[in-house]
Tab-separated table of N, CA, C and O in Angstrom:
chain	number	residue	atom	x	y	z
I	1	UNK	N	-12.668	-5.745	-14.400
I	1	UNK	CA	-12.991	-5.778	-12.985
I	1	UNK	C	-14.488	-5.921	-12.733
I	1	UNK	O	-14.736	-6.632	-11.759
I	2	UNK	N	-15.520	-5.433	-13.355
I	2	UNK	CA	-16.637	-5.442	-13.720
I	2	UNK	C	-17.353	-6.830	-13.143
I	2	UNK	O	-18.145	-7.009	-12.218
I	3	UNK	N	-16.820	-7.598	-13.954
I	3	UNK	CA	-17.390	-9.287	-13.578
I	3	UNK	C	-17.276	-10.348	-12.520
I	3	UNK	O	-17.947	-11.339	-12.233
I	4	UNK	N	-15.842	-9.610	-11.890
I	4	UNK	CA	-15.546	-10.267	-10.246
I	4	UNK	C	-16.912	-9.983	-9.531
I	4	UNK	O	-17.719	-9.058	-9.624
I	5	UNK	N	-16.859	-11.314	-8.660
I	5	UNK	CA	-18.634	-10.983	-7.385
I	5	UNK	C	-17.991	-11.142	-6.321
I	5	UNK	O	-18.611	-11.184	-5.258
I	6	UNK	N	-16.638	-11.264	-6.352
I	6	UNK	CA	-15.595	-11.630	-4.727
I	6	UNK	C	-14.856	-10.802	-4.558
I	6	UNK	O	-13.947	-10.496	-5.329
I	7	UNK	N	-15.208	-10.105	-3.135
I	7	UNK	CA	-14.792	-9.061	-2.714
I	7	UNK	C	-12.833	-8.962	-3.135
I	7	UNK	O	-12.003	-8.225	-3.667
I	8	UNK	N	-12.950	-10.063	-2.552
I	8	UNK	CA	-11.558	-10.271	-1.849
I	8	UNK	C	-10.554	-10.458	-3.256
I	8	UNK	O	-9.422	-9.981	-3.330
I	9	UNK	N	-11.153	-11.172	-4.232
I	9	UNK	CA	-10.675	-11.250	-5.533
I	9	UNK	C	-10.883	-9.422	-6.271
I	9	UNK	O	-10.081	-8.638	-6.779
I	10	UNK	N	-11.885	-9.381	-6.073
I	10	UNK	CA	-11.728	-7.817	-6.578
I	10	UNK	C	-10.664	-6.813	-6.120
I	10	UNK	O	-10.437	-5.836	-6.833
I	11	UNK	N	-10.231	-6.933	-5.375
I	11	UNK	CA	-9.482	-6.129	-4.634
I	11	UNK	C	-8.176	-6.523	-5.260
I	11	UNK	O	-7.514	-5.678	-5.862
I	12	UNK	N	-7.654	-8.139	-5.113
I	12	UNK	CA	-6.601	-8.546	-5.908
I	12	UNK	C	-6.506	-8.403	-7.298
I	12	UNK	O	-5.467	-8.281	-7.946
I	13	UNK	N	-7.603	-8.426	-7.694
I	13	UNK	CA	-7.191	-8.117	-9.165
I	13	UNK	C	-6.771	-6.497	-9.433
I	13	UNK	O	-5.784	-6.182	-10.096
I	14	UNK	N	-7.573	-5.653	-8.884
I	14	UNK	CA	-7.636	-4.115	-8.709
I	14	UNK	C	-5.912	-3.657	-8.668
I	14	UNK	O	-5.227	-2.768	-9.173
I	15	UNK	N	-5.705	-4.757	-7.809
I	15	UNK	CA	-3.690	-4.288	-7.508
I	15	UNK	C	-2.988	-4.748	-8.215
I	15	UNK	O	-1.932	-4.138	-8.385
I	16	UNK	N	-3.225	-6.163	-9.055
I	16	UNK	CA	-2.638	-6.482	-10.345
I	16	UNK	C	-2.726	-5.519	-11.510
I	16	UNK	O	-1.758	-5.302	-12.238
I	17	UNK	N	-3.769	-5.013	-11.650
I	17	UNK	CA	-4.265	-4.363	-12.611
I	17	UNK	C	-3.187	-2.639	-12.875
I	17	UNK	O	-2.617	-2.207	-13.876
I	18	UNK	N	-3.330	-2.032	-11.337
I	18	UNK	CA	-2.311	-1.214	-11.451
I	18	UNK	C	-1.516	-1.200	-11.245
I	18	UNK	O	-0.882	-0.146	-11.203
I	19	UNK	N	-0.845	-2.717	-10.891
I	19	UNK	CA	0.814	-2.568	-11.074
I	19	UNK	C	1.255	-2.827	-12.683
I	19	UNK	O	2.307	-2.572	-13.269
I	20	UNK	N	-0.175	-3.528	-13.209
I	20	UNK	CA	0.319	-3.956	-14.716
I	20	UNK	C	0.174	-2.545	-15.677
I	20	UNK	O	0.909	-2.244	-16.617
I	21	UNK	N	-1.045	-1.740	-15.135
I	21	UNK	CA	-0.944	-0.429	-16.173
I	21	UNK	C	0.214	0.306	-15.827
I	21	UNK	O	0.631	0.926	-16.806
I	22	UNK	N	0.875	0.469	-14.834
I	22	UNK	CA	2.276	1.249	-15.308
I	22	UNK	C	3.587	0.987	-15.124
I	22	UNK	O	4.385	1.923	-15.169
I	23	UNK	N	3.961	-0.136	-14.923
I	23	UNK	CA	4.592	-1.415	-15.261
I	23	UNK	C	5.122	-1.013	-14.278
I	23	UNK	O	6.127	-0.306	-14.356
I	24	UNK	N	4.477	-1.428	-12.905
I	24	UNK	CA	5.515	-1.500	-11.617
I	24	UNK	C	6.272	-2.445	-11.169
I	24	UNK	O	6.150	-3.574	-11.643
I	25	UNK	N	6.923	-2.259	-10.470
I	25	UNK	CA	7.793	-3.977	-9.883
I	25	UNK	C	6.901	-4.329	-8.555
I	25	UNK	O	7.210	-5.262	-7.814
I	26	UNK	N	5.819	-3.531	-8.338
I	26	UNK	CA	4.958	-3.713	-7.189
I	26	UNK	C	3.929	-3.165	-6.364
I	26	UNK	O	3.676	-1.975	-6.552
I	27	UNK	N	3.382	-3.684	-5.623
I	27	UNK	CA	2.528	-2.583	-4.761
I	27	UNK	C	1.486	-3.698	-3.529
I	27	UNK	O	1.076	-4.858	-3.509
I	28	UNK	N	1.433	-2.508	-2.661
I	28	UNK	CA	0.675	-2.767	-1.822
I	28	UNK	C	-1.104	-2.572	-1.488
I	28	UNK	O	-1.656	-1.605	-2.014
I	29	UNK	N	-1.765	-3.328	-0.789
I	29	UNK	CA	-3.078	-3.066	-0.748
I	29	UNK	C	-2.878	-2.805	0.828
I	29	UNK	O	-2.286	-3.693	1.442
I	30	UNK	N	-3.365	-1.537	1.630
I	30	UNK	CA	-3.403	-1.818	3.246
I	30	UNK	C	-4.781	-0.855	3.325
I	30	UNK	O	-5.061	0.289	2.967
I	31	UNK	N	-5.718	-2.331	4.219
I	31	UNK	CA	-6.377	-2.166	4.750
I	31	UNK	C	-6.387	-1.662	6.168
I	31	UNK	O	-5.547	-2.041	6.983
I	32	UNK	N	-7.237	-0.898	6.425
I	32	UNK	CA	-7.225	0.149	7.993
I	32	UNK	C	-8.329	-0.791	9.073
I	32	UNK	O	-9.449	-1.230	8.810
I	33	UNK	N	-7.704	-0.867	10.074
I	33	UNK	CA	-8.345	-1.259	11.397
I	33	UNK	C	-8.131	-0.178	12.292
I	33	UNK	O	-7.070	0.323	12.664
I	34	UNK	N	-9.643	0.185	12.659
I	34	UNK	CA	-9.653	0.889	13.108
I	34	UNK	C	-9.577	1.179	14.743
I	34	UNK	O	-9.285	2.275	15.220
I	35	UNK	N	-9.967	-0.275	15.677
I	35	UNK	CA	-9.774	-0.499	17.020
I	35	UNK	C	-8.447	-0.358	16.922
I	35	UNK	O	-8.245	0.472	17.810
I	36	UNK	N	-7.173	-0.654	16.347
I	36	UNK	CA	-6.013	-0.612	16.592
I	36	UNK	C	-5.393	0.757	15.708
I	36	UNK	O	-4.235	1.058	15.998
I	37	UNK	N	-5.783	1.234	15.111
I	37	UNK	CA	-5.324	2.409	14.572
I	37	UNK	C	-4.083	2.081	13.560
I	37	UNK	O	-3.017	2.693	13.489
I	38	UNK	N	-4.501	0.971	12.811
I	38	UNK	CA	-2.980	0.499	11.701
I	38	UNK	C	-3.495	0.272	10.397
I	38	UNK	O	-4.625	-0.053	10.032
I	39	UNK	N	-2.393	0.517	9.726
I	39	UNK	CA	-2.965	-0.004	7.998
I	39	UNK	C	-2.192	-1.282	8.306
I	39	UNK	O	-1.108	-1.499	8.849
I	40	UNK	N	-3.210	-2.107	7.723
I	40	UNK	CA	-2.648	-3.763	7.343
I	40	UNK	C	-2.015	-4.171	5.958
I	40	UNK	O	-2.761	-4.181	4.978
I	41	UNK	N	-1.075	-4.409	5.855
I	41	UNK	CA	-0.276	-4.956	4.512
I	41	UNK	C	-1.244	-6.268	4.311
I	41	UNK	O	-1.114	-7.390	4.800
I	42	UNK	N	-2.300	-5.735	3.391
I	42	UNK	CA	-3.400	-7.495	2.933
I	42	UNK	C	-3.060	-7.848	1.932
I	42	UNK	O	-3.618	-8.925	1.723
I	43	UNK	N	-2.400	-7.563	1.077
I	43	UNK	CA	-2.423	-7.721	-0.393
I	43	UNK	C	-1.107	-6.873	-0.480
I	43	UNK	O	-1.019	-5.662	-0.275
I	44	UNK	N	0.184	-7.984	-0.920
I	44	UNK	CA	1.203	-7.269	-1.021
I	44	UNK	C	1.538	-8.334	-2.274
I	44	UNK	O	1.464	-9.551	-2.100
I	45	UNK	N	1.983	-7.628	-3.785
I	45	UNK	CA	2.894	-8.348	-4.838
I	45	UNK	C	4.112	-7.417	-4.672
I	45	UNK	O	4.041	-6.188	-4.699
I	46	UNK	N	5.673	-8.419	-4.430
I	46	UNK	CA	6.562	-7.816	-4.001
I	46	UNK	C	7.504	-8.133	-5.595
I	46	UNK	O	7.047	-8.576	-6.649
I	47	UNK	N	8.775	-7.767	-5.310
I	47	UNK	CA	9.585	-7.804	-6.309
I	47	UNK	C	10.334	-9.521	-6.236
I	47	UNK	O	10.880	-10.204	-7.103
I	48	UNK	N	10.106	-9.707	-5.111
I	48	UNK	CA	10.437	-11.419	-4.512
I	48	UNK	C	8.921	-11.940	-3.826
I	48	UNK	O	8.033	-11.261	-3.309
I	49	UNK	N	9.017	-13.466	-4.052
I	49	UNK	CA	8.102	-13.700	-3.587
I	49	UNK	C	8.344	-13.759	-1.521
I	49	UNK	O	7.552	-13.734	-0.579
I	50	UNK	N	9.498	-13.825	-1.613
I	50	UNK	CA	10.160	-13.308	-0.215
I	50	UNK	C	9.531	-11.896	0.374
I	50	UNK	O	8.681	-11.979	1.260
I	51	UNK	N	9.911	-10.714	-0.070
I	51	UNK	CA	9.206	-9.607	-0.102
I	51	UNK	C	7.559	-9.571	0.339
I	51	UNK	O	7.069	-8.979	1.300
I	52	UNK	N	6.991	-10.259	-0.507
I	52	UNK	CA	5.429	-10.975	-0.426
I	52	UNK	C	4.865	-11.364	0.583
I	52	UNK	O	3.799	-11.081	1.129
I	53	UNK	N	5.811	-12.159	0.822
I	53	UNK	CA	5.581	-12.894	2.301
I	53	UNK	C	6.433	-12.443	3.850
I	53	UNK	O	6.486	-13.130	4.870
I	54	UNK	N	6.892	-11.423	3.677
I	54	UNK	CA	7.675	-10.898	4.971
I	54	UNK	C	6.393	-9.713	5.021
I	54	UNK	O	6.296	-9.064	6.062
I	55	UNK	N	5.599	-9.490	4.103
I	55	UNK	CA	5.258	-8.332	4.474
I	55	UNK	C	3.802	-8.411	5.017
I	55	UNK	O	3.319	-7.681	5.882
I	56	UNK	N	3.034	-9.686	4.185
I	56	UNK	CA	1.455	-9.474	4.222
I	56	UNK	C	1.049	-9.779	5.688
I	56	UNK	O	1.409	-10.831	6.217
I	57	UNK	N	0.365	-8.938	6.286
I	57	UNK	CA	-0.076	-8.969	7.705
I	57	UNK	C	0.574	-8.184	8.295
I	57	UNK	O	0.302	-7.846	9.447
I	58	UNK	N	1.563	-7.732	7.630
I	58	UNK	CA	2.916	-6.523	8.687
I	58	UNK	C	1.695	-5.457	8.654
I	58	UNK	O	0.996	-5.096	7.707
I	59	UNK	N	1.677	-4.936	10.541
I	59	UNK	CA	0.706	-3.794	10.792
I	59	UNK	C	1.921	-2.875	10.462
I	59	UNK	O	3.036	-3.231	10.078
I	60	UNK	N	1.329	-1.256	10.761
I	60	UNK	CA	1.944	-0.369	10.858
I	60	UNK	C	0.988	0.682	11.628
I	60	UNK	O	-0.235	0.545	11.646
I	61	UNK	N	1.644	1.706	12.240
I	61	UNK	CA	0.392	2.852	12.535
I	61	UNK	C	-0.110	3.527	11.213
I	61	UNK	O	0.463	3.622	10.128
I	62	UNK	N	-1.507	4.026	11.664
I	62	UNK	CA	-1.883	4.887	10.498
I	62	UNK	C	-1.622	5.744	10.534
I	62	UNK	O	-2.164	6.450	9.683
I	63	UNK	N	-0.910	6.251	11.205
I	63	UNK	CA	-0.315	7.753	10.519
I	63	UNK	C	1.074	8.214	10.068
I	63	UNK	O	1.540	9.324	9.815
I	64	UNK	N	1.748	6.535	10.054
I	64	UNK	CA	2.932	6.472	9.098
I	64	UNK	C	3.351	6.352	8.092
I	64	UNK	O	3.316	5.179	7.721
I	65	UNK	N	3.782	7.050	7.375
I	65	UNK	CA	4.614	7.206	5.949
I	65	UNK	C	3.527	7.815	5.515
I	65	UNK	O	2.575	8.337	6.095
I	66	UNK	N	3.916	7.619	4.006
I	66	UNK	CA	3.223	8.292	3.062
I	66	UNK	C	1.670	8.111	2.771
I	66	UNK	O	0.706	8.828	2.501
I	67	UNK	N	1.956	6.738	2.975
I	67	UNK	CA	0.523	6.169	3.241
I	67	UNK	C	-0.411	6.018	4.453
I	67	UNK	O	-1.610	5.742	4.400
I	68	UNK	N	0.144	6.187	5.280
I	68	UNK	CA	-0.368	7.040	6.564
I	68	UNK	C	-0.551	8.376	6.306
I	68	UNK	O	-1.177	8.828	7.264
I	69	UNK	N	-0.282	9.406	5.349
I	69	UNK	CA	-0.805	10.528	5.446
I	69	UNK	C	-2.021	10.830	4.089
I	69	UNK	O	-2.761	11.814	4.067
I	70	UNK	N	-2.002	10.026	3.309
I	70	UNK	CA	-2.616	9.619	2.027
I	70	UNK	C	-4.028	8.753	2.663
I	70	UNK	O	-5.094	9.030	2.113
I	71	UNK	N	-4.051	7.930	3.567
I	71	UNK	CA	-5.138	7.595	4.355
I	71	UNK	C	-5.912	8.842	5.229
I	71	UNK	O	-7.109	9.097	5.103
I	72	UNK	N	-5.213	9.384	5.911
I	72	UNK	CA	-5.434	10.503	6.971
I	72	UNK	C	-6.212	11.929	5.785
I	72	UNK	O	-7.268	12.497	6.059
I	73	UNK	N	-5.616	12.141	4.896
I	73	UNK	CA	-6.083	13.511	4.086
I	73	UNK	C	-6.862	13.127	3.082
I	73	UNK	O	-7.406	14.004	2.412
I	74	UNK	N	-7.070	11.778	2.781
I	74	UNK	CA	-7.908	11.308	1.614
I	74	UNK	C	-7.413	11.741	0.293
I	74	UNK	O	-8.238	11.984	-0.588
I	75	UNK	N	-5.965	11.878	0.033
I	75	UNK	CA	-5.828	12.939	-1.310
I	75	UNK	C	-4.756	11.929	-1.484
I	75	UNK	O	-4.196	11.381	-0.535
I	76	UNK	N	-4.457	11.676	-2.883
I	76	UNK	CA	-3.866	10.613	-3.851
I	76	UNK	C	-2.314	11.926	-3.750
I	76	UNK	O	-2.094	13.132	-3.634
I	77	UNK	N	-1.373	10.160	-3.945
I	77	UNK	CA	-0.334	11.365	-4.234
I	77	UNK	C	0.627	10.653	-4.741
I	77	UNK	O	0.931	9.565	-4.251
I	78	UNK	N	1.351	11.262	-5.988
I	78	UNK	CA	2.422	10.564	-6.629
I	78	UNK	C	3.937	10.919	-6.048
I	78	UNK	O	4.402	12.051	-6.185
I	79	UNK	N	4.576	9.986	-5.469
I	79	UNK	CA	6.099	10.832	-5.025
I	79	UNK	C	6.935	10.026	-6.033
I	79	UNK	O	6.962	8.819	-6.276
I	80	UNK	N	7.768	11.315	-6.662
I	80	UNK	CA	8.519	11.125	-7.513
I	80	UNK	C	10.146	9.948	-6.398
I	80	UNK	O	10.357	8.738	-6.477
I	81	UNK	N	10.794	10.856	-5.662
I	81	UNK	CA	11.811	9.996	-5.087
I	81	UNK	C	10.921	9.948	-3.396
I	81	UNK	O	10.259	10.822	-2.836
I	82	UNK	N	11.147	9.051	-3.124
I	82	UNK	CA	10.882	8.943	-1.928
I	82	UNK	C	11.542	9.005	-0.951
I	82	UNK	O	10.969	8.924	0.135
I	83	UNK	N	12.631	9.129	-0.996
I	83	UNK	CA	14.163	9.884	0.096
I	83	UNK	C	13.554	11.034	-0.017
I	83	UNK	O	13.643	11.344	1.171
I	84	UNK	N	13.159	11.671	-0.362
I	84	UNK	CA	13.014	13.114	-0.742
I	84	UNK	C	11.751	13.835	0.353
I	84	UNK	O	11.567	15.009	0.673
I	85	UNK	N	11.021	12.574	0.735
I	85	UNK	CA	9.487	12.803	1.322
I	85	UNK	C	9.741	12.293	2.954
I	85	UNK	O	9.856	11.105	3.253
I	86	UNK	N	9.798	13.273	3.814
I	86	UNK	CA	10.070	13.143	5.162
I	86	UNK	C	8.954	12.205	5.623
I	86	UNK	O	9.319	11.369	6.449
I	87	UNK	N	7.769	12.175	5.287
I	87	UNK	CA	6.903	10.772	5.516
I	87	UNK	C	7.163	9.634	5.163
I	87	UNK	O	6.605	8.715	5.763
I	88	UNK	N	8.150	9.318	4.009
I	88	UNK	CA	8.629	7.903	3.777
I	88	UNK	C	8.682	7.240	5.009
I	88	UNK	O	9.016	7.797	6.054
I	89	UNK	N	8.292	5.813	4.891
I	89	UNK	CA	8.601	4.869	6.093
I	89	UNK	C	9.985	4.409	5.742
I	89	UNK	O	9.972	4.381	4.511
I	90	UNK	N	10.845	4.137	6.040
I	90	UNK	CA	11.990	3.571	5.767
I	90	UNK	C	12.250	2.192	6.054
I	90	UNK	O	12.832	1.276	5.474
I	91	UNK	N	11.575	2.352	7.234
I	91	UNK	CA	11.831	1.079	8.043
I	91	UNK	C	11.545	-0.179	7.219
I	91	UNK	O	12.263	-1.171	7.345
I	92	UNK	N	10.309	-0.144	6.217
I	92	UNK	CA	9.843	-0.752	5.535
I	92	UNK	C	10.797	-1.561	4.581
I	92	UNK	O	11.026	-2.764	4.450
I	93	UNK	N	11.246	-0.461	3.990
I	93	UNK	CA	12.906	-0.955	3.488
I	93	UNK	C	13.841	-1.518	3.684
I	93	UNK	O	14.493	-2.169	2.867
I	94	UNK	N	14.167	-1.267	5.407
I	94	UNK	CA	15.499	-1.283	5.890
I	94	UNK	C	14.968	-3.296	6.012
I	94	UNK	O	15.837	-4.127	5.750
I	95	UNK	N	13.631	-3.733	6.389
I	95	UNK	CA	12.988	-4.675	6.707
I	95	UNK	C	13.021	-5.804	5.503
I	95	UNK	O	13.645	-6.809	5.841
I	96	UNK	N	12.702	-5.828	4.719
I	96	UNK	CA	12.953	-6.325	2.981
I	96	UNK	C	14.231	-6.273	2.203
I	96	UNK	O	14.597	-7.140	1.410
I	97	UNK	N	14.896	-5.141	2.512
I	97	UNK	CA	16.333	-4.797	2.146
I	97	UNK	C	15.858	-4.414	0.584
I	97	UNK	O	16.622	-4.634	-0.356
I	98	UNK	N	14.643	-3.870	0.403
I	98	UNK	CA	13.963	-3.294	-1.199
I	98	UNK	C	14.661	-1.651	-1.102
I	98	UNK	O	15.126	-1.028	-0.148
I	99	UNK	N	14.567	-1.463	-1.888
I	99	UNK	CA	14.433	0.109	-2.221
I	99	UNK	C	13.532	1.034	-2.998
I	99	UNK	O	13.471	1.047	-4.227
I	100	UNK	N	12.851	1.789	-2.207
I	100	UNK	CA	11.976	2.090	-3.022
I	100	UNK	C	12.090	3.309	-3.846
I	100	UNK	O	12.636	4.324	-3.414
I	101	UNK	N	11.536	3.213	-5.132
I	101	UNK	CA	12.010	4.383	-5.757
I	101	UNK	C	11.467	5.916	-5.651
I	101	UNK	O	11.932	6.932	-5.135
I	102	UNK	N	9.741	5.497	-6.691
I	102	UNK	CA	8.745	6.233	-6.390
I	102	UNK	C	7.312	5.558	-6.025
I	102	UNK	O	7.157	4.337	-6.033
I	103	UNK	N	6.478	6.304	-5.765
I	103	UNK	CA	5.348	5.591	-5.567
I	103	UNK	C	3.961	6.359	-5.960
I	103	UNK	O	3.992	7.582	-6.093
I	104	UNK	N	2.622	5.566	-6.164
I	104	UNK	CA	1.482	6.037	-6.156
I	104	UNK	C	0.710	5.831	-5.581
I	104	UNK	O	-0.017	4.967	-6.070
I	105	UNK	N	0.333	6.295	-4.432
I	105	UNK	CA	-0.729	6.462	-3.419
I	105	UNK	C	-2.027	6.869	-3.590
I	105	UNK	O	-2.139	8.044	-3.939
I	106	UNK	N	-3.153	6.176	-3.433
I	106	UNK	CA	-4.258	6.459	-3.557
I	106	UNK	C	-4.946	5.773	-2.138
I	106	UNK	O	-4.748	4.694	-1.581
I	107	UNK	N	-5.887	6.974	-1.815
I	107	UNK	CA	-7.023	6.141	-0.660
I	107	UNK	C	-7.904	5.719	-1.391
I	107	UNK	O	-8.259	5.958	-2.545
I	108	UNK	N	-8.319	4.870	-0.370
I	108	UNK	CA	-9.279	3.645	-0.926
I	108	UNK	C	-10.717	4.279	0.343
I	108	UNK	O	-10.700	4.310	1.573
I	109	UNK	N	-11.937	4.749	-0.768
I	109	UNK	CA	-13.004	4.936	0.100
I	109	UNK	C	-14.032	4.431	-0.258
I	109	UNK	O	-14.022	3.989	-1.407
I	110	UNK	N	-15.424	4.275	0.617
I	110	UNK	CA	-16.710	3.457	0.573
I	110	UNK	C	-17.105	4.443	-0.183
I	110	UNK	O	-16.363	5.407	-0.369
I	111	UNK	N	-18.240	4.368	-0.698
I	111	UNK	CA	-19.506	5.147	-1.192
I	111	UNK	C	-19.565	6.678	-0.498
I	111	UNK	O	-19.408	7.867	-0.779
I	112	UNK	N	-19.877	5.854	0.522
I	112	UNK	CA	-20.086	7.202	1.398
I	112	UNK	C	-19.092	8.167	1.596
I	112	UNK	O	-19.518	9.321	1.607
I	113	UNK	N	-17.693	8.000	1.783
I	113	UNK	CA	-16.394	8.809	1.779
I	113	UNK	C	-15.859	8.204	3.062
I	113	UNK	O	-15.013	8.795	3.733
I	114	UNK	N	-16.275	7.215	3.343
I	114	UNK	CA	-15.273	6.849	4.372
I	114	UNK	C	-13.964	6.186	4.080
I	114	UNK	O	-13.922	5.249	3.282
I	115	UNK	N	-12.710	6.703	4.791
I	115	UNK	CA	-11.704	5.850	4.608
I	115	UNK	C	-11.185	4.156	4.950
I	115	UNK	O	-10.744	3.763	6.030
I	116	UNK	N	-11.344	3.507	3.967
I	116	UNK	CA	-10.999	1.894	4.374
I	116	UNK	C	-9.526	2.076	4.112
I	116	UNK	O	-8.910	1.768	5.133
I	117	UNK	N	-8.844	2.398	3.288
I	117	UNK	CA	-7.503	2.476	3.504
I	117	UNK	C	-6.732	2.827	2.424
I	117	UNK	O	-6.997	3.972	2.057
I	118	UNK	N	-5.755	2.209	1.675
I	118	UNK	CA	-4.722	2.538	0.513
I	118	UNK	C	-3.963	1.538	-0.231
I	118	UNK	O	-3.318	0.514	-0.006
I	119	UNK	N	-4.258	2.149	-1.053
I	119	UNK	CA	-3.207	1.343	-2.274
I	119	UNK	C	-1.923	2.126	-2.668
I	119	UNK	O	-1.800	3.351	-2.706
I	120	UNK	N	-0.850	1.035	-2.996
I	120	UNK	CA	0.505	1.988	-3.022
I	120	UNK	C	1.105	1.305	-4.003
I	120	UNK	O	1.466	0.154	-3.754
I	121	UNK	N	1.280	1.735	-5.003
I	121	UNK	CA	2.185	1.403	-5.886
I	121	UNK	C	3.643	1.394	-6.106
I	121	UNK	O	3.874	2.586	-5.902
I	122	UNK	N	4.675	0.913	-6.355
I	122	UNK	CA	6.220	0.943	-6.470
I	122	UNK	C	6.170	0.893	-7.558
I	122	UNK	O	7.205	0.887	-8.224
């Protein structure tokens, strides 16, 4: 990651990278806007390239699901089942017709500690 000078490529590789270290079937990059109060699906590798493309640009509020609360508290979090986690978005699911199993949530912050947003792993 070191040698990327493009933002935008850095970021994509960053989500390749950890879906490839723990051999996910996927994950998301959502960036936060903050005039509208949503994480943005920018960077989505889905299990279909269908998946991929139903999703990238899909807003959501930020203070939904898991990753709405993983943005909001700044604290990484692994959910083992995600039925299990009353913050799951579902809808997300019901939308793709995916299922998700577990996931890894991490916020994504500047230098300074500000929140830009989250990465989510499947």
């Amino acid at each position: 990651l070191h040698a990327c000078t493009n933002v935008e490529q850095l970021i994509r590789q960053a989500l390749d990278t950890s879906i490839e270290t723990v051999d996910a079937e996927g994950g998301t990059i959502y960036l936060h806007d903050p005039k509208k109060q949503v994480l943005i699906f920018k960077y989505v590798v889905g299990a279909t390239p269908e998946i991929t493309k139903q999703l990238t640009g899909l807003e959501m509020p930020d203070d939904r699901g898991i990753a709405g609360r993983v943005f909001h508290t700044g604290e990484g979090q692994i959910t083992q089942k995600v039925t299990e986690d009353s913050s799951h978005n579902s809808e997300v699911d019901q939308r793709t017709q995916y299922r998700t199993e577990s996931t890894i949530t991490v916020p994504l912050m500047s230098m300074g500690g500000q929140s830009l947003g989250v990465m989510q792993i499947l």
